Tab-separated table of C-alpha atoms in Angstrom:
chain	number	residue	atom	x	y	z
A	1	MET	CA	39.768	14.624	15.116
A	2	ALA	CA	37.632	11.626	15.873
A	3	LEU	CA	35.532	10.205	13.100
A	4	VAL	CA	31.824	10.987	13.574
A	5	PRO	CA	28.875	9.065	12.104
A	6	ASN	CA	27.119	10.545	9.109
A	7	MET	CA	24.009	11.616	11.045
A	8	PRO	CA	21.660	14.442	10.086
A	9	GLN	CA	22.774	17.732	11.695
A	10	VAL	CA	19.516	18.041	13.629
A	11	TRP	CA	20.034	14.704	15.470
A	12	ARG	CA	21.251	14.936	19.062
A	13	GLN	CA	24.436	12.884	18.969
A	14	GLU	CA	24.764	12.537	22.753
A	15	THR	CA	21.504	10.536	22.948
A	16	LYS	CA	22.609	8.034	20.319
A	17	PRO	CA	22.287	5.075	19.962
A	18	HIS	CA	18.580	5.854	20.148
A	19	LYS	CA	16.113	3.877	22.261
A	20	PHE	CA	14.287	2.023	19.497
A	21	CYS	CA	14.659	-1.736	18.992
A	22	PRO	CA	17.148	-3.120	16.460
A	23	GLY	CA	15.662	-2.802	12.986
A	24	CYS	CA	12.831	-0.497	14.049
A	25	GLY	CA	11.271	1.609	11.309
A	26	HIS	CA	11.021	4.690	13.541
A	27	GLY	CA	14.769	5.227	13.148
A	28	LEU	CA	14.487	5.293	9.372
A	29	VAL	CA	11.466	7.625	9.349
A	30	LEU	CA	13.128	10.023	11.799
A	31	LYS	CA	16.387	9.892	9.844
A	32	THR	CA	14.481	10.893	6.704
A	33	LEU	CA	12.692	13.659	8.626
A	34	GLY	CA	16.048	14.882	9.959
A	35	GLU	CA	17.502	15.057	6.457
A	36	CYS	CA	14.465	17.054	5.289
A	37	ILE	CA	14.822	19.517	8.207
A	38	ASP	CA	18.520	19.906	7.374
A	39	GLU	CA	17.890	20.564	3.704
A	40	LEU	CA	15.104	23.065	4.322
A	41	GLY	CA	17.209	24.825	7.000
A	42	ILE	CA	14.345	25.142	9.495
A	43	GLN	CA	15.958	23.612	12.597
A	44	ASP	CA	15.549	26.758	14.745
A	45	ARG	CA	11.854	27.066	13.838
A	46	VAL	CA	10.698	23.458	14.284
A	47	ILE	CA	8.530	22.304	17.185
A	48	PHE	CA	8.393	18.514	17.309
A	49	GLY	CA	5.611	16.701	19.113
A	50	CYS	CA	5.670	12.999	19.846
A	51	ASP	CA	2.778	10.811	20.882
A	52	ILE	CA	2.302	7.894	23.263
A	53	GLY	CA	3.598	4.483	22.269
A	54	CYS	CA	6.970	3.699	20.784
A	55	SER	CA	7.021	7.124	19.124
A	56	LEU	CA	7.488	8.814	22.528
A	57	LEU	CA	11.002	7.385	22.656
A	58	SER	CA	11.892	10.142	20.202
A	59	TYR	CA	11.468	12.812	22.916
A	60	ASP	CA	15.208	13.508	22.990
A	61	PHE	CA	15.901	12.545	19.402
A	62	PHE	CA	16.289	15.989	17.790
A	63	ASN	CA	17.963	19.231	18.772
A	64	VAL	CA	14.639	21.056	18.511
A	65	ASP	CA	11.890	22.075	20.946
A	66	THR	CA	9.944	18.927	21.753
A	67	VAL	CA	6.642	18.236	23.486
A	68	GLN	CA	5.204	14.833	24.369
A	69	THR	CA	1.485	14.228	24.808
A	70	HIS	CA	-0.769	11.229	25.151
A	71	HIS	CA	-3.204	9.315	22.950
A	72	GLY	CA	-3.164	11.249	19.715
A	73	ARG	CA	-3.384	14.651	21.385
A	74	THR	CA	-0.151	15.684	19.721
A	75	THR	CA	-2.257	16.987	16.840
A	76	PRO	CA	-4.425	19.396	18.914
A	77	VAL	CA	-1.477	20.465	21.109
A	78	LEU	CA	0.559	21.405	18.065
A	79	THR	CA	-2.509	23.043	16.514
A	80	GLY	CA	-2.608	25.317	19.562
A	81	ILE	CA	1.107	26.061	19.328
A	82	LYS	CA	0.741	26.837	15.633
A	83	ARG	CA	-2.143	29.230	16.285
A	84	ALA	CA	-0.180	31.025	19.015
A	85	ARG	CA	3.079	31.118	17.049
A	86	PRO	CA	2.270	30.966	13.326
A	87	ASP	CA	5.947	31.375	12.393
A	88	ARG	CA	6.883	27.986	13.888
A	89	ILE	CA	6.953	24.723	11.923
A	90	CYS	CA	4.935	22.159	13.896
A	91	ILE	CA	5.522	18.448	13.237
A	92	ALA	CA	3.299	15.911	15.004
A	93	TYR	CA	4.830	12.457	15.071
A	94	MET	CA	2.740	9.430	16.065
A	95	GLY	CA	2.186	5.747	15.506
A	96	ASP	CA	-0.835	4.021	14.030
A	97	GLY	CA	-2.301	3.263	17.461
A	98	GLY	CA	-2.155	6.909	18.524
A	99	GLY	CA	-3.283	8.299	15.206
A	100	TYR	CA	-5.970	5.874	14.052
A	101	ALA	CA	-7.328	4.218	17.206
A	102	ILE	CA	-7.185	6.109	20.497
A	103	GLY	CA	-6.602	9.512	18.905
A	104	SER	CA	-8.409	9.336	15.589
A	105	GLN	CA	-10.894	12.069	16.505
A	106	HIS	CA	-8.078	14.584	16.828
A	107	LEU	CA	-6.621	13.662	13.454
A	108	VAL	CA	-10.031	13.729	11.758
A	109	ASN	CA	-11.026	17.102	13.189
A	110	ALA	CA	-7.661	18.741	12.552
A	111	ALA	CA	-7.820	17.496	8.970
A	112	SER	CA	-11.347	18.726	8.365
A	113	ARG	CA	-10.455	22.163	9.827
A	114	ASN	CA	-7.407	22.232	7.513
A	115	GLU	CA	-4.980	23.208	10.268
A	116	LYS	CA	-1.579	24.363	8.996
A	117	ILE	CA	0.450	21.607	10.666
A	118	THR	CA	2.269	18.489	9.498
A	119	VAL	CA	1.324	15.054	10.825
A	120	LEU	CA	3.801	12.222	10.285
A	121	LEU	CA	2.490	8.782	11.143
A	122	ALA	CA	4.458	5.520	11.307
A	123	ASN	CA	2.273	2.487	10.559
A	124	ASN	CA	3.673	-0.826	11.799
A	125	CYS	CA	0.448	-2.890	11.956
A	126	ASN	CA	0.381	-3.339	15.757
A	127	TYR	CA	0.803	-1.693	19.167
A	128	GLY	CA	4.567	-2.049	19.557
A	129	MET	CA	5.307	-0.730	23.022
A	130	THR	CA	2.665	-2.733	24.889
A	131	GLY	CA	3.720	-6.037	23.337
A	132	GLY	CA	2.224	-6.335	19.874
A	133	GLN	CA	-1.554	-6.270	20.320
A	134	MET	CA	-3.954	-5.960	17.390
A	135	ALA	CA	-4.283	-2.412	16.030
A	136	PRO	CA	-6.772	-0.991	13.489
A	137	THR	CA	-4.075	-1.396	10.841
A	138	THR	CA	-3.368	-5.094	11.509
A	139	LEU	CA	-3.594	-7.006	8.238
A	140	PRO	CA	-6.364	-9.620	7.807
A	141	GLY	CA	-5.124	-13.001	8.985
A	142	MET	CA	-2.091	-11.514	10.731
A	143	LYS	CA	-1.254	-13.110	14.070
A	144	THR	CA	-0.779	-10.762	17.024
A	145	GLU	CA	-0.950	-11.150	20.815
A	146	THR	CA	-4.705	-10.485	20.877
A	147	SER	CA	-5.534	-12.243	17.604
A	148	PRO	CA	-3.643	-15.533	17.984
A	149	TYR	CA	-5.627	-17.213	15.190
A	150	GLY	CA	-5.157	-14.292	12.801
A	151	ARG	CA	-7.290	-11.169	12.461
A	152	ASP	CA	-10.895	-12.062	11.677
A	153	VAL	CA	-12.267	-9.539	9.173
A	154	GLU	CA	-15.881	-10.516	10.001
A	155	GLN	CA	-15.477	-9.528	13.646
A	156	THR	CA	-12.911	-6.746	13.592
A	157	GLY	CA	-13.167	-5.188	10.151
A	158	ASN	CA	-10.600	-4.334	7.557
A	159	PRO	CA	-7.371	-2.351	8.103
A	160	THR	CA	-7.847	1.408	8.463
A	161	GLN	CA	-6.896	3.272	5.324
A	162	GLY	CA	-5.604	6.457	6.954
A	163	PRO	CA	-4.395	8.616	4.071
A	164	GLU	CA	-7.468	7.748	2.000
A	165	MET	CA	-9.693	8.822	4.920
A	166	VAL	CA	-7.783	12.072	5.474
A	167	ALA	CA	-7.719	12.817	1.740
A	168	ALA	CA	-11.494	12.432	1.602
A	169	ILE	CA	-12.235	14.961	4.363
A	170	THR	CA	-9.584	17.644	3.787
A	171	PRO	CA	-10.182	20.664	1.546
A	172	GLU	CA	-8.435	20.893	-1.804
A	173	ASN	CA	-5.180	22.506	-0.722
A	174	ALA	CA	-3.996	19.762	1.659
A	175	TYR	CA	-1.128	17.367	1.036
A	176	VAL	CA	-1.743	13.686	1.830
A	177	ALA	CA	0.595	10.819	0.950
A	178	ARG	CA	1.679	7.346	1.970
A	179	GLY	CA	5.369	6.399	1.822
A	180	THR	CA	7.297	3.343	2.891
A	181	ILE	CA	10.649	2.700	4.537
A	182	ALA	CA	11.434	0.354	1.645
A	183	ASN	CA	11.688	3.417	-0.632
A	184	LEU	CA	13.414	6.087	1.431
A	185	ARG	CA	14.086	8.516	-1.417
A	186	GLN	CA	10.366	8.637	-2.269
A	187	LEU	CA	9.513	9.018	1.445
A	188	LYS	CA	11.949	11.922	1.663
A	189	ARG	CA	10.308	13.696	-1.277
A	190	MET	CA	6.913	13.246	0.393
A	191	ILE	CA	8.011	14.569	3.805
A	192	LYS	CA	9.713	17.508	2.125
A	193	LYS	CA	6.562	18.372	0.171
A	194	ALA	CA	4.513	18.083	3.359
A	195	LEU	CA	6.826	20.468	5.207
A	196	GLU	CA	6.799	22.880	2.273
A	197	THR	CA	3.004	22.810	2.306
A	198	GLN	CA	3.123	23.951	5.926
A	199	ILE	CA	5.916	26.515	5.372
A	200	ASN	CA	3.940	28.115	2.541
A	201	GLY	CA	0.861	28.198	4.775
A	202	VAL	CA	-1.210	26.280	2.257
A	203	GLY	CA	-2.933	23.724	4.443
A	204	PHE	CA	-2.906	20.464	6.353
A	205	SER	CA	-0.235	17.952	5.427
A	206	PHE	CA	-0.265	14.285	6.353
A	207	VAL	CA	2.284	11.568	5.538
A	208	GLU	CA	1.913	7.970	6.603
A	209	ALA	CA	5.068	5.849	6.475
A	210	LEU	CA	4.816	2.063	6.331
A	211	SER	CA	7.203	1.018	9.084
A	212	ALA	CA	8.626	-2.202	10.531
A	213	CYS	CA	8.371	-3.859	13.952
A	214	PRO	CA	10.720	-6.894	13.906
A	215	THR	CA	10.390	-7.420	17.669
A	216	ASN	CA	6.632	-7.971	17.685
A	217	TRP	CA	6.328	-9.448	14.203
A	218	ARG	CA	9.028	-11.928	15.328
A	219	THR	CA	10.781	-11.653	11.988
A	220	ASN	CA	14.427	-11.626	10.993
A	221	ALA	CA	15.789	-9.001	8.628
A	222	LYS	CA	14.827	-10.906	5.474
A	223	ASP	CA	11.227	-11.502	6.563
A	224	THR	CA	10.944	-7.914	7.808
A	225	TRP	CA	11.726	-6.534	4.353
A	226	HIS	CA	9.409	-9.102	2.747
A	227	PHE	CA	6.544	-8.092	5.046
A	228	VAL	CA	7.051	-4.354	4.458
A	229	GLU	CA	7.557	-4.606	0.704
A	230	LYS	CA	5.159	-7.384	-0.301
A	231	GLU	CA	2.445	-7.999	2.314
A	232	MET	CA	1.761	-4.507	3.663
A	233	THR	CA	1.583	-2.946	0.212
A	234	GLN	CA	-1.235	-5.329	-0.747
A	235	TYR	CA	-3.549	-3.390	1.572
A	236	PHE	CA	-1.752	-0.050	1.869
A	237	LYS	CA	-1.121	1.444	-1.566
A	238	VAL	CA	1.933	3.675	-1.626
A	239	GLY	CA	1.623	7.025	-3.361
A	240	GLU	CA	0.422	10.603	-3.155
A	241	LYS	CA	-3.281	10.781	-2.353
A	242	LYS	CA	-3.808	14.519	-2.551
A	243	VAL	CA	-1.521	17.259	-3.864
A	244	PRO	CA	-2.261	20.984	-3.517
A	245	PRO	CA	-2.929	22.654	-6.876
A	246	GLU	CA	-0.044	24.632	-8.345
A	247	LYS	CA	-0.225	28.359	-7.698
A	248	GLU	CA	-1.419	30.340	-10.698
A	249	GLU	CA	1.210	32.751	-11.951
A	250	GLN	CA	0.097	36.329	-11.903
B	1	MET	CA	26.147	17.085	27.519
B	2	ALA	CA	29.366	16.426	25.712
B	3	VAL	CA	29.253	14.490	22.498
B	4	PRO	CA	30.759	11.051	23.134
B	5	ALA	CA	33.416	9.580	20.899
B	6	PHE	CA	31.922	6.734	18.899
B	7	LYS	CA	34.016	3.569	18.537
B	8	TYR	CA	34.418	2.293	15.018
B	9	VAL	CA	36.070	-0.287	12.796
B	10	GLN	CA	37.173	0.445	9.257
B	11	LYS	CA	37.712	-1.696	6.200
B	12	ASP	CA	39.600	-0.371	3.235
B	13	CYS	CA	37.859	-1.793	0.165
B	14	THR	CA	38.910	-1.275	-3.432
B	15	LYS	CA	36.181	1.175	-4.341
B	16	ALA	CA	35.230	2.687	-0.988
B	17	ASN	CA	36.178	3.109	2.655
B	18	PHE	CA	33.706	1.175	4.817
B	19	THR	CA	33.316	2.520	8.372
B	20	LEU	CA	31.094	0.838	10.934
B	21	PHE	CA	30.435	2.493	14.284
B	22	THR	CA	30.287	-0.416	16.716
B	23	SER	CA	28.974	1.753	19.558
B	24	ILE	CA	25.802	2.520	17.532
B	25	CYS	CA	25.225	-0.695	15.540
B	26	LYS	CA	22.469	-2.855	17.063
B	27	GLY	CA	22.933	-5.784	14.693
B	28	CYS	CA	19.500	-5.700	13.074
B	29	GLY	CA	20.827	-6.959	9.740
B	30	LEU	CA	18.647	-4.755	7.515
B	31	CYS	CA	21.747	-3.645	5.591
B	32	MET	CA	22.801	-7.234	4.814
B	33	GLU	CA	19.490	-7.948	3.099
B	34	LYS	CA	19.417	-4.684	1.153
B	35	CYS	CA	23.000	-4.949	-0.166
B	36	PRO	CA	22.641	-5.432	-3.950
B	37	VAL	CA	25.784	-7.610	-4.203
B	38	LYS	CA	25.291	-9.361	-0.806
B	39	CYS	CA	28.840	-8.552	0.262
B	40	LEU	CA	28.184	-8.022	3.998
B	41	GLU	CA	28.664	-10.730	6.604
B	42	TRP	CA	28.606	-10.909	10.417
B	43	SER	CA	31.869	-9.835	12.003
B	44	ASN	CA	33.560	-10.689	15.304
B	45	GLU	CA	33.223	-7.131	16.596
B	46	LEU	CA	30.269	-6.775	18.963
B	47	GLY	CA	27.798	-3.914	18.787
B	48	VAL	CA	26.151	-1.863	21.517
B	49	TYR	CA	23.702	-4.638	22.504
B	50	GLY	CA	26.345	-7.393	22.391
B	51	THR	CA	25.194	-8.579	18.982
B	52	PRO	CA	27.509	-9.149	16.015
B	53	THR	CA	28.028	-6.245	13.638
B	54	VAL	CA	28.623	-6.380	9.893
B	55	ILE	CA	31.712	-6.086	7.710
B	56	PRO	CA	32.340	-6.606	3.952
B	57	LYS	CA	33.501	-10.139	3.109
B	58	ASP	CA	36.496	-9.086	1.057
B	59	GLN	CA	38.043	-5.971	-0.414
B	60	ASP	CA	36.775	-6.275	-3.956
B	61	SER	CA	33.084	-7.164	-3.586
B	62	CYS	CA	31.814	-3.856	-2.139
B	63	THR	CA	30.810	-1.475	-4.936
B	64	GLY	CA	30.415	1.548	-2.658
B	65	CYS	CA	26.782	2.159	-3.641
B	66	GLY	CA	25.839	3.328	-0.136
B	67	THR	CA	22.577	1.380	0.160
B	68	CYS	CA	23.619	-0.048	3.550
B	69	ALA	CA	24.267	3.462	4.879
B	70	LEU	CA	20.886	4.615	3.520
B	71	VAL	CA	18.834	1.862	5.178
B	72	CYS	CA	20.656	1.866	8.542
B	73	PRO	CA	18.166	3.150	11.155
B	74	ASP	CA	21.043	4.182	13.445
B	75	CYS	CA	23.399	5.830	10.910
B	76	ALA	CA	26.084	3.332	11.978
B	77	ILE	CA	27.602	2.895	8.499
B	78	THR	CA	29.553	5.514	6.585
B	79	ILE	CA	30.695	4.901	3.010
B	80	GLU	CA	33.370	7.108	1.499
B	81	ARG	CA	33.776	6.443	-2.194
B	82	LYS	CA	37.269	6.588	-3.587
B	83	LYS	CA	37.965	8.587	-6.709
B	84	LEU	CA	38.638	6.490	-9.791
B	85	LYS	CA	42.219	6.620	-10.950
């Protein structure tokens, strides 16, 4: 019996090693998601949707039904699937470019309608797949391909605060949180709560995960952790932004 | 598709069995920075992208906490703790 890696059961082993860069945060977020799916035992009910950008490389990541769409439309596509098949668990997975820039209208409208789906968003401060251009979440003063002198807040504004925005427009029974790959146990609790919110049919659930992009940040492992733990958390505060009220016992 | 057999190297430490799957490890080095006792170093075994992989420096330094396995984006590290005698 050959020794097998300790992967989540829902991962497709024949497509590993996965297609993400060395040190990419997507692997950690999807590993945490896989562990949550395993523990909740919902593998045969999950429909996973991935967006354009680096997140589309997860199209063969899991042993679940997967759909890939473009430019933030994962949210409305999975909304349609959820309305047609309410017994399925729909997980929309996207990056910050797909969720906050080119596809923000879908996220905003799905949140304000309180659709019963889960949106998981990996925020790595730039557009990774196209070569590290400036995204809405780029930190002030951060150098990218299209802001070589650092992001100018006067011209391009401040980083988008996604969970705060979603928490402000959703009704009371939504679940909104921001986790980080530097604290994977906390991130796992958040994703699990988000999935439980959808399983119980309570409301919209949204989790943003602060992620890493060593290739486009041009950082080594030490600087990658420093950037995720120290610099990103100055602008993006980790924590639960909105928790559905506990059910009253009858 | 058949599940491929993953190549691996093992190191028998005092407190845990350290297994590294060289056909998955991409050599990102996130585990080296997160190790609380800094016991990992680059090894001579090459990973899937031709980069060095990691291995514990010596048998006694690894405490078997499992942080490296937790932060590995590729699940390339497996830690099996040994029972205390």
